[in-house]
Short mmCIF file of C-alpha atoms in Angstrom, two decimals:
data_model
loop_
_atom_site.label_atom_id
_atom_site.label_comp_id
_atom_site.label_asym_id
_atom_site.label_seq_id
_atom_site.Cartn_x
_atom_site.Cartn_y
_atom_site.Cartn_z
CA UNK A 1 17.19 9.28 4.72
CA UNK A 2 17.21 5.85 5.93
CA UNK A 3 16.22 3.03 2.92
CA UNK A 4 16.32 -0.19 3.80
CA UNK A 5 12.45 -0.49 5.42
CA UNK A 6 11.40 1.71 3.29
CA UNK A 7 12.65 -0.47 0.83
CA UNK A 8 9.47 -0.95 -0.81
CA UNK A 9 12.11 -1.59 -3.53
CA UNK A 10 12.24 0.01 -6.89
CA UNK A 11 11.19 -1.81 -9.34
CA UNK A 12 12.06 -0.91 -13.20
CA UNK A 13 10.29 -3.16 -15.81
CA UNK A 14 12.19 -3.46 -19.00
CA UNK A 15 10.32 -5.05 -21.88
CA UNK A 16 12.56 -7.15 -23.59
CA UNK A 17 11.85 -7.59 -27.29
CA UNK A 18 13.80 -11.08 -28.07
CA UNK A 19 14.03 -11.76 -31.63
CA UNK A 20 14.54 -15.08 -32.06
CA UNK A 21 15.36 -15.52 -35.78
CA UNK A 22 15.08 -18.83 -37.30
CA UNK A 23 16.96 -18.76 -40.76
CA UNK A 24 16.72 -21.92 -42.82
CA UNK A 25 18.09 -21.32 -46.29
CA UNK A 26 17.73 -23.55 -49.15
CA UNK A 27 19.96 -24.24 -51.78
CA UNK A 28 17.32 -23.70 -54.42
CA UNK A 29 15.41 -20.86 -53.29
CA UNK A 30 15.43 -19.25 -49.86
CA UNK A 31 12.90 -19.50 -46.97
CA UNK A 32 13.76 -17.46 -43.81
CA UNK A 33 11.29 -18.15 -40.52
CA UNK A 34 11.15 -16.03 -37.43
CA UNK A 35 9.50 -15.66 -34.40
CA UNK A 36 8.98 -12.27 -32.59
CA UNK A 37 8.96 -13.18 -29.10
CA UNK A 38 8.16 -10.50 -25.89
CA UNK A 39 10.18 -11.29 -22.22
CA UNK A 40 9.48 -8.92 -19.85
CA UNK A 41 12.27 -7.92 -17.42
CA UNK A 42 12.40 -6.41 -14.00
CA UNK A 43 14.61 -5.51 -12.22
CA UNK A 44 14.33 -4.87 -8.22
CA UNK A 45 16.57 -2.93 -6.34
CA UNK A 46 15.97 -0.90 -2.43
CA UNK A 47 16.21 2.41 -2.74
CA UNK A 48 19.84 2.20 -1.68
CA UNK A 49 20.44 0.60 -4.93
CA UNK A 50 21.13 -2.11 -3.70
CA UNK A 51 20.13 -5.36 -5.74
CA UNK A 52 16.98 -7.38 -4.04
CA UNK A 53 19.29 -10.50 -4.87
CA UNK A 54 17.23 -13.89 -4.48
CA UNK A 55 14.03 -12.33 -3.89
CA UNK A 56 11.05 -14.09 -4.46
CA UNK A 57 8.43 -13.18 -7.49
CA UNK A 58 5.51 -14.10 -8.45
CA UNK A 59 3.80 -13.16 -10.81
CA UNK A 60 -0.29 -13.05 -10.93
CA UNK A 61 -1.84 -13.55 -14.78
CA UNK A 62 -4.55 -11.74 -15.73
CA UNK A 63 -7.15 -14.19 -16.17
CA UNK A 64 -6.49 -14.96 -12.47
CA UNK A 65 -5.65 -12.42 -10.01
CA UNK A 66 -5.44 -14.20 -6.52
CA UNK A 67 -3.51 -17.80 -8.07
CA UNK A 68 0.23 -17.35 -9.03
CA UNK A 69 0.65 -18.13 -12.45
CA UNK A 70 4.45 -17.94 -12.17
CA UNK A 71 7.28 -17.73 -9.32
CA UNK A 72 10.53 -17.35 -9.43
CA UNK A 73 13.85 -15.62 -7.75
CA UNK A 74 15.79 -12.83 -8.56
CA UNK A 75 19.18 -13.08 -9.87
CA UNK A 76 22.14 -11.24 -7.99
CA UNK A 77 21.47 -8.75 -10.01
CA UNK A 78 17.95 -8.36 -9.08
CA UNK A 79 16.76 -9.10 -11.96
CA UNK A 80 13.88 -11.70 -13.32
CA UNK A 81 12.47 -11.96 -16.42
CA UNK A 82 9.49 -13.90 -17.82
CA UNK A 83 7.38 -14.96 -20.69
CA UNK A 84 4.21 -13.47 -20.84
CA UNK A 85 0.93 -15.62 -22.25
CA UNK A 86 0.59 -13.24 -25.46
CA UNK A 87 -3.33 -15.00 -25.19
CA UNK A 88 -3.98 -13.57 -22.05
CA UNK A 89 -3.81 -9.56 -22.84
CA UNK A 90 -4.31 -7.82 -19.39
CA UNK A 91 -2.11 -6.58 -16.65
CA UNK A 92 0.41 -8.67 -15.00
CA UNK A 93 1.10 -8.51 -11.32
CA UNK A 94 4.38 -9.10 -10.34
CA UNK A 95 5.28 -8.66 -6.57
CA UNK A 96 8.64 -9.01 -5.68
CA UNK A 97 9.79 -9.86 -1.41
CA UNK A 98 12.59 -10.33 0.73
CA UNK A 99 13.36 -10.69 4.32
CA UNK A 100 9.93 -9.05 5.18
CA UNK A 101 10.22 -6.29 2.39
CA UNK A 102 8.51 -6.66 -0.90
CA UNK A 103 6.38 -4.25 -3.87
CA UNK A 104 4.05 -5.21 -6.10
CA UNK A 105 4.67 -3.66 -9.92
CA UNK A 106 1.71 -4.31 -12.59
CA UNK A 107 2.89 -4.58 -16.22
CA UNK A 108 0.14 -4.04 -19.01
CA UNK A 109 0.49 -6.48 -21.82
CA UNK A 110 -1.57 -5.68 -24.94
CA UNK A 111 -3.13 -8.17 -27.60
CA UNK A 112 0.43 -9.21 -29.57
CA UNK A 113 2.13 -8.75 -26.31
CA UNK A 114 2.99 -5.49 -27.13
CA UNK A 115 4.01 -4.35 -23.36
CA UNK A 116 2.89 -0.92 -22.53
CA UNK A 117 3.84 0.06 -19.17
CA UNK A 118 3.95 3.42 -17.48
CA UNK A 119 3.82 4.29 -14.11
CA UNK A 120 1.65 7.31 -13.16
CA UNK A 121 0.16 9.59 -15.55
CA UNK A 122 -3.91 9.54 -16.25
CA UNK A 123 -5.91 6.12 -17.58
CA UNK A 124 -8.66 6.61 -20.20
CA UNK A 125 -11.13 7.03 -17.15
CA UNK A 126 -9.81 9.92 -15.58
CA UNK A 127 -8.73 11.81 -18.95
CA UNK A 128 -12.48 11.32 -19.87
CA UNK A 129 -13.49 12.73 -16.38
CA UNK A 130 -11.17 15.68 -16.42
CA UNK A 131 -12.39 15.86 -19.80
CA UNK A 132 -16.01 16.13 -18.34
CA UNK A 133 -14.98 18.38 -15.85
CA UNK A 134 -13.15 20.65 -17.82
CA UNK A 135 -16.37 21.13 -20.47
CA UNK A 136 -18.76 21.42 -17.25
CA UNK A 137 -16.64 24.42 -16.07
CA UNK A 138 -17.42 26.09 -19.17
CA UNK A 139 -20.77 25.28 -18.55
CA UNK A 140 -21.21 26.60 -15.23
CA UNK A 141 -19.26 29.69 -15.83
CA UNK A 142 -21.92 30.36 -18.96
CA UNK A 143 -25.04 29.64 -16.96
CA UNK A 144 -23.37 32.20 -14.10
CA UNK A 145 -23.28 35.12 -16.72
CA UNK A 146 -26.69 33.91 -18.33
CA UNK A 147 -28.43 34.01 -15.00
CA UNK A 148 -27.31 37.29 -14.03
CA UNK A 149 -28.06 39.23 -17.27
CA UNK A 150 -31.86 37.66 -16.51
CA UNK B 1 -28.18 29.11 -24.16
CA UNK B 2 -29.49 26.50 -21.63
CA UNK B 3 -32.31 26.50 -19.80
CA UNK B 4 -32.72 25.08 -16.29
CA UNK B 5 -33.77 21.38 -17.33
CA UNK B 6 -30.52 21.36 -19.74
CA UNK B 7 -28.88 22.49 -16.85
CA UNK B 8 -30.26 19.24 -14.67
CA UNK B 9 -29.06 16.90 -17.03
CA UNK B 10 -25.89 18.18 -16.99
CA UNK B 11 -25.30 17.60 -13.47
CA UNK B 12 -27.02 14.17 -13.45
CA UNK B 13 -24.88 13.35 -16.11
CA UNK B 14 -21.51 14.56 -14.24
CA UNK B 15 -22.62 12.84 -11.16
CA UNK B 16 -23.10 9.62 -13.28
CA UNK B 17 -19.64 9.96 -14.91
CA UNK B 18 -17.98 10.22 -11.11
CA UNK B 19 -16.49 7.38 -8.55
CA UNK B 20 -19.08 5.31 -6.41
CA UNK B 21 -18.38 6.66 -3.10
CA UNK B 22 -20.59 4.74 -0.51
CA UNK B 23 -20.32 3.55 3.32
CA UNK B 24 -20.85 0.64 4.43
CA UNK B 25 -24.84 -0.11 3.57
CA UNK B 26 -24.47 0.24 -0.29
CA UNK B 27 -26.97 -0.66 -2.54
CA UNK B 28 -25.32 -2.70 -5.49
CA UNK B 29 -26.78 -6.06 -6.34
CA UNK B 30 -23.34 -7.99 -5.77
CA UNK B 31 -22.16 -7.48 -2.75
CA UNK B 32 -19.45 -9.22 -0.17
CA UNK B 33 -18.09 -8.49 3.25
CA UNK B 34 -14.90 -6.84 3.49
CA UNK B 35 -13.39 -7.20 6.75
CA UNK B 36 -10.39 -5.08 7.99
CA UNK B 37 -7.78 -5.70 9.87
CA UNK B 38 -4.93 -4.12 12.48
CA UNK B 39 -1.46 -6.42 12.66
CA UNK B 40 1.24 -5.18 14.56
CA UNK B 41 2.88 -7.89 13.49
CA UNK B 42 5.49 -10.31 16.15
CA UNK B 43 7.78 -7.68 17.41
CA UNK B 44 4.30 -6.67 18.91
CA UNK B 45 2.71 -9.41 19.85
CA UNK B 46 5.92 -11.55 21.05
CA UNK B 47 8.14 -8.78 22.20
CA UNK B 48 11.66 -8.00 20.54
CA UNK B 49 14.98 -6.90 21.06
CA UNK B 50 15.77 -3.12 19.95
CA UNK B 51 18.71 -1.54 18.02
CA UNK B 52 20.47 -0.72 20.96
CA UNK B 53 19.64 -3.80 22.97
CA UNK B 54 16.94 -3.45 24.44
CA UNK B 55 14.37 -6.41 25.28
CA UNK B 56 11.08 -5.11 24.78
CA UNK B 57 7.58 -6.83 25.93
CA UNK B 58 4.11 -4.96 25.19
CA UNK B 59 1.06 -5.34 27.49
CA UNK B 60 -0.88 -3.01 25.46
CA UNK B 61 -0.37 -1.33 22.28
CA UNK B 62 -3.43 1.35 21.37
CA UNK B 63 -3.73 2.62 18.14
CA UNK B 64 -6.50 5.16 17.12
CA UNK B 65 -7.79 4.58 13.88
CA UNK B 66 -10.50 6.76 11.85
CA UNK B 67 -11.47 7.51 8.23
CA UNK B 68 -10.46 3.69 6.76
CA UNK B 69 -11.26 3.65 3.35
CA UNK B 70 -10.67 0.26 0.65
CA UNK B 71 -10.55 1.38 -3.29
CA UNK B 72 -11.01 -0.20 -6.15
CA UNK B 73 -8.13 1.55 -8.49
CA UNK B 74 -7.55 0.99 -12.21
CA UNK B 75 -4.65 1.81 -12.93
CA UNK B 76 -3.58 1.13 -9.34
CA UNK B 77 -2.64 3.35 -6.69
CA UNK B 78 1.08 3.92 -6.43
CA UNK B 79 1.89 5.36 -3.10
CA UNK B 80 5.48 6.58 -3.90
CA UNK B 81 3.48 9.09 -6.71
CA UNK B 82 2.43 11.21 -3.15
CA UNK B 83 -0.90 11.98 -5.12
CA UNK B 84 -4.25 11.02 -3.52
CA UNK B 85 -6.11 7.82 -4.23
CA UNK B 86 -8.54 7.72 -6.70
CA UNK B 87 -10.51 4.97 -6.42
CA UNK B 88 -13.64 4.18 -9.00
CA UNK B 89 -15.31 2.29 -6.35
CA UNK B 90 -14.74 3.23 -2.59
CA UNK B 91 -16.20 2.66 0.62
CA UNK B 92 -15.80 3.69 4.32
CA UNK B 93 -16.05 3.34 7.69
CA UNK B 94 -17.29 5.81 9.79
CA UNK B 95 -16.44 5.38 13.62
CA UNK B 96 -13.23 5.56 15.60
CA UNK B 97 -11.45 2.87 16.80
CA UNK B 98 -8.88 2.25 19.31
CA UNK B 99 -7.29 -1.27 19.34
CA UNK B 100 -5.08 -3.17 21.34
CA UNK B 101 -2.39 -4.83 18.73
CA UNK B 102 -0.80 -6.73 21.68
CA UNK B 103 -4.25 -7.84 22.96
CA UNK B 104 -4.38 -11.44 23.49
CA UNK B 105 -0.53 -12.41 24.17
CA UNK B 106 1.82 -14.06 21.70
CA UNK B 107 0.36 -16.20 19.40
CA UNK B 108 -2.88 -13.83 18.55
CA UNK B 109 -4.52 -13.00 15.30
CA UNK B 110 -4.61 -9.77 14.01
CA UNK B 111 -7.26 -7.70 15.44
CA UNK B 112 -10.47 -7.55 13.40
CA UNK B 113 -11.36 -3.96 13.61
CA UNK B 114 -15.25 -3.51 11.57
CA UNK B 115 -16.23 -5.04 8.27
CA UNK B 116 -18.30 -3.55 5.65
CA UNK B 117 -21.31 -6.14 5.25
CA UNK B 118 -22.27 -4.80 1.59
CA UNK B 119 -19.05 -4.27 -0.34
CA UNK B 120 -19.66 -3.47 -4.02
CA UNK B 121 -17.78 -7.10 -5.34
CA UNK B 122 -14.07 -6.17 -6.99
CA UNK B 123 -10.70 -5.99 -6.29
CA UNK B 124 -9.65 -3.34 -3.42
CA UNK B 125 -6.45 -2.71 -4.25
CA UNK B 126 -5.91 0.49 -2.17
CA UNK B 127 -7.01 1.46 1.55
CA UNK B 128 -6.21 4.66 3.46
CA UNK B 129 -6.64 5.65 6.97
CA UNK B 130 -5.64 8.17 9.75
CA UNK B 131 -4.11 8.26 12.85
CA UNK B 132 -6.33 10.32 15.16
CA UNK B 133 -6.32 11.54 18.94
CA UNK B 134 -8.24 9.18 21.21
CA UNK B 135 -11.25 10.38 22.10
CA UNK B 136 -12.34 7.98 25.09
CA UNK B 137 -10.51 5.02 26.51
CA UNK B 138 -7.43 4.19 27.77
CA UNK B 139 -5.65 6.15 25.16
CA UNK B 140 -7.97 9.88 25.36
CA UNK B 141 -5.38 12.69 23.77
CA UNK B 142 -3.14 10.02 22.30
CA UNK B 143 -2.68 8.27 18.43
CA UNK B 144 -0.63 5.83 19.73
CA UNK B 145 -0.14 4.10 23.30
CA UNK B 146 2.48 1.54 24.02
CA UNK B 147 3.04 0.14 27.50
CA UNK B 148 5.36 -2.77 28.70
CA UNK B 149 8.50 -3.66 30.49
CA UNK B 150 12.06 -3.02 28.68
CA UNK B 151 15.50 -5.46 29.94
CA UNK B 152 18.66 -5.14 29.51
CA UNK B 153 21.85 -6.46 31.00
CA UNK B 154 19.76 -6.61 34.42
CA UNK B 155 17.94 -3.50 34.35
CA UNK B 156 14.50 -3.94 33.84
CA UNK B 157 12.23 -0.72 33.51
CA UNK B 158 8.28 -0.41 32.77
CA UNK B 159 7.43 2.08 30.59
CA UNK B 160 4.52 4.23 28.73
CA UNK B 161 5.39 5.84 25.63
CA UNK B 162 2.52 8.13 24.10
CA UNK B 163 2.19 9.96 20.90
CA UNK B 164 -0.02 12.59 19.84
CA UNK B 165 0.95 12.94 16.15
CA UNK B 166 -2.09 12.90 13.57
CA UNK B 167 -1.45 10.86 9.84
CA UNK B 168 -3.04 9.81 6.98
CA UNK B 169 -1.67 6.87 5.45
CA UNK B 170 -2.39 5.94 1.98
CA UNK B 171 -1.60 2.43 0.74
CA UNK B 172 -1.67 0.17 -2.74
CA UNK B 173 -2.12 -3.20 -2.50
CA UNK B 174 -1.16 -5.19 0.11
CA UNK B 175 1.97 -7.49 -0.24
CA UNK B 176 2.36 -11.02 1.98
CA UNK B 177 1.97 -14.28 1.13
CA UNK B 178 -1.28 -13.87 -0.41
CA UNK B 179 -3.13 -11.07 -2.36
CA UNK B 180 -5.95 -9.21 -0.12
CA UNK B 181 -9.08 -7.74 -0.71
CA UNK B 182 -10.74 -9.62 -3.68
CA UNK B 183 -14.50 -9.25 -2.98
CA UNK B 184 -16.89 -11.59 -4.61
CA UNK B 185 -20.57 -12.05 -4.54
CA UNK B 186 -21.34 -13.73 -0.98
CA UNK B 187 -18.58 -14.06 -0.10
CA UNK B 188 -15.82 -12.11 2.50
CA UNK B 189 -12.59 -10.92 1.93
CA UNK B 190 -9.96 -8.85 4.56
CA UNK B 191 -7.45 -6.00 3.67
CA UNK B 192 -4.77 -5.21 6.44
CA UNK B 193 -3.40 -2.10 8.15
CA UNK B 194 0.13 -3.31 8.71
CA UNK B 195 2.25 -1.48 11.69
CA UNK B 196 5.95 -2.38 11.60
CA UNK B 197 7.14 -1.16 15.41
CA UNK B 198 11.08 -1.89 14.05
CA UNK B 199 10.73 1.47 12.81
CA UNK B 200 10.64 3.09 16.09
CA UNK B 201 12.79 1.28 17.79
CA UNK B 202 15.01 -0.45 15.83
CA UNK B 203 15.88 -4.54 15.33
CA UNK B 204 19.06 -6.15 16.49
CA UNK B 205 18.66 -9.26 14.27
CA UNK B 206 19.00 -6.50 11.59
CA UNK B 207 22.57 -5.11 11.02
CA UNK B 208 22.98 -1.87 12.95
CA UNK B 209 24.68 0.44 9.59
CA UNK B 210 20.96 -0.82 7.68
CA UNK B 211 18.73 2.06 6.75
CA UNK B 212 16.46 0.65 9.49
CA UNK B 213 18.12 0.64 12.47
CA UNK B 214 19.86 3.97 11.13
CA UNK B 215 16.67 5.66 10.69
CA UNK B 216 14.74 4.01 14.20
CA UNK B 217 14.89 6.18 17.69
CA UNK B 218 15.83 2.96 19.18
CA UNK B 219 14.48 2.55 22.62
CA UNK B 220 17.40 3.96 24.88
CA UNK B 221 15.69 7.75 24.43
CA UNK B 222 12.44 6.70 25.90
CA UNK B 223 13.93 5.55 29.05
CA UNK B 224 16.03 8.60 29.89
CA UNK B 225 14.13 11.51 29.40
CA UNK B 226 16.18 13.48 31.85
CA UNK B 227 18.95 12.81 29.45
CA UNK B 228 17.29 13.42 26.15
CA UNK B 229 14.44 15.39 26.96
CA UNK B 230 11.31 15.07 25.31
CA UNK B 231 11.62 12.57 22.31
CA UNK B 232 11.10 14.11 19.12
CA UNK B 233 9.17 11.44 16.86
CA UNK B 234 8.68 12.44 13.51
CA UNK B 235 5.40 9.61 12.65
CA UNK B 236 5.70 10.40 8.93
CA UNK B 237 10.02 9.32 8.85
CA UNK B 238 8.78 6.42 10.69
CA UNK B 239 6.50 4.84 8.56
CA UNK B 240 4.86 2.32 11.04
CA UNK B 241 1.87 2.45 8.60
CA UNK B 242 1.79 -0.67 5.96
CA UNK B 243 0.13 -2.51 3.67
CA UNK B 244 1.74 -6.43 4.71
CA UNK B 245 5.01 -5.38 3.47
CA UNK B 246 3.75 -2.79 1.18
CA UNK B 247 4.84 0.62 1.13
CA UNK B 248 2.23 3.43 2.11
CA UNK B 249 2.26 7.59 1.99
CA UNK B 250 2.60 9.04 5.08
CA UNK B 251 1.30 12.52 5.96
CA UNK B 252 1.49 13.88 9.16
CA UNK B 253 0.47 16.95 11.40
#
């Protein structure tokens, strides 16, 4: 199996939850701050394994889908990592290229920045269409047997 | 028990709940153009020098293309998942085409190939089509038609390669330097079938142990038949089909 066209690479997204504690403590009385922070983090590699080492990224915000909101390059390890808006909840794009080869990944980010990703399985839509499908199977079988016992 | 008229609603209310599936000609009250496009890229247009070092020129490169399809997906389309694309919005184009990717010499544009005048506005973020048979023209009983002249240390051959292998591609979102396919009101936006000949026959600027010159034919095969017999070209391997540099699914006959 050759790799390297193919090479739409592999992208894994890490969410990165940096805690960023801010401690100030008083002599009379304590008072500890902190900041919960989200980074996202891909990393993007061909399907050899291979790191995509200074690739370009940039990343789309959801507010605006065709204007980068961020770019960047990948470090040797592949990797990039970024800040998301937490104000903007939405999907972000990030598409990743080198040397004619590139993917596109898109990273949910929920109100709080709570990152969410998955890749595959069924969105609300088509669960509620299955869903509808399922119960209108039922249906049809029922009206079958009514039918023929008129 | 339900009677017929329960029985109605049910089915208008199923065929509510499913994707908008329309041709080109739709009925929704915003509406774009969405225009598509064929690219095979420089090495077709410009010519380019194969794995095994051969310098290849194109006059004419035909490609049959039927059943193009853009989607609107949410979540999107991931062509590596091998599953089908399930778009909520979708439209079509109807007719065959054969185009010429080498038409008009070096420094051409990609080759428009129809546009759909009344796109529902969105984001197509997915597009599919097959490789079919010619039906007419100067490619009748082939997918795929390439005809130039070939160097190499002196020896300079002309040559017709022709393949009759059927595929369906099925693409995400294209990848270049810009994001394709966002359709607003009025206005016109493209999407692009991307063909990346390397594949087939392999790129000497590219280092000959990379996957892609390890996994191209390379053009050597083509030009001695009596030597290697008919040249077995498996399409889906390949993966000419793309999306810019985007990744597609590639079935084949």
């Amino acid at each position: 199996m050759w790799i390297r066209w193919k090479l739409v690479p592999v992208i894994i997204i890490t969410a990165v939850l940096c805690l960023v504690l801010t401690m100030q403590v008083h002599a009379h009385g304590a008072k500890i701050e902190y900041v919960v922070d989200m980074m996202v983090e891909i990393v993007a590699m061909y399907e050899s394994g291979e790191p995509m080492s200074g690739a370009q990224v940039v990343v789309y915000a959801p507010d605006d889908i065709s204007t980068p909101w961020l770019t960047g390059i990948c470090d040797d390890e592949g990797r990039y990592s970024f800040k998301p808006d937490t104000s903007m909840a939405g999907t972000y794009d990030v598409q990743v290229r080198q040397a004619g080869h590139g993917d596109i990944v898109h990273i949910p980010v929920g109100d709080g920045g709570t990152a969410s990703g998955s890749s595959g399985g069924y969105g609300v839509g088509q669960i509620a269409l299955m869903s509808v499908c399922v119960v209108w199977g039922f249906i049809g079988t029922g009206l079958y047997f009514l039918r023929r016992k008129a | 028990m339900f009677r017929k008229p329960t029985a109605s609603l049910c089915i208008i209310v199923l065929a509510s709940v499913c994707i908008i599936v329309i041709g080109c000609g739709g009925d929704e009250s915003t509406t774009g153009t969405l225009q598509f496009y064929a690219n095979g890229e420089d090495f077709v247009r410009q010519g380019f020098v194969s794995k095994d070092g051969w310098s290849i020129n194109f006059d004419h490169v035909y490609i049959t293309l039927a059943d193009i399809k853009a989607y609107q997906t949410d979540p999107p389309y991931e062509p590596r998942s091998d599953g089908s694309i399930d778009g909520k919005v979708r439209i079509s184009l109807d007719n065959i085409y054969t185009v010429d990717l080498a038409e008009d010499g070096a420094n051409a544009s990609p080759i428009i190939v129809d546009e759909c005048a009344d796109a529902p506005v969105g984001h197509y973020n997915a597009i599919s089509w097959k490789l079919v048979r010619a039906v007419s023209g100067p490619a009748v009983g082939y997918t795929l038609v390439m005809t130039g002249t070939a160097e190499k240390e002196g020896r300079v051959v002309d040559f017709t390669i022709s393949i009759d292998e059927e595929c369906e591609n099925s693409c995400g979102e294209y990848v270049g330097d810009e994001r394709k396919g966002m359709v607003a009101d009025g206005g016109t936006a493209d999407l692009e079938m991307t063909f990346h000949f390397d594949h087939i026959f392999g790129d000497a600027e590219t280092p000959l142990d990379d996957n892609l010159n390890l996994g191209a034919i390379g053009f050597e095969p083509f030009i001695d038949m009596s030597k290697y017999g008919e040249v077995d070209i498996n399409m889906a391997e390949l993966h000419l089909g793309h999306v810019g540099e985007g990744h597609c699914h590639c079935l084949c006959e």
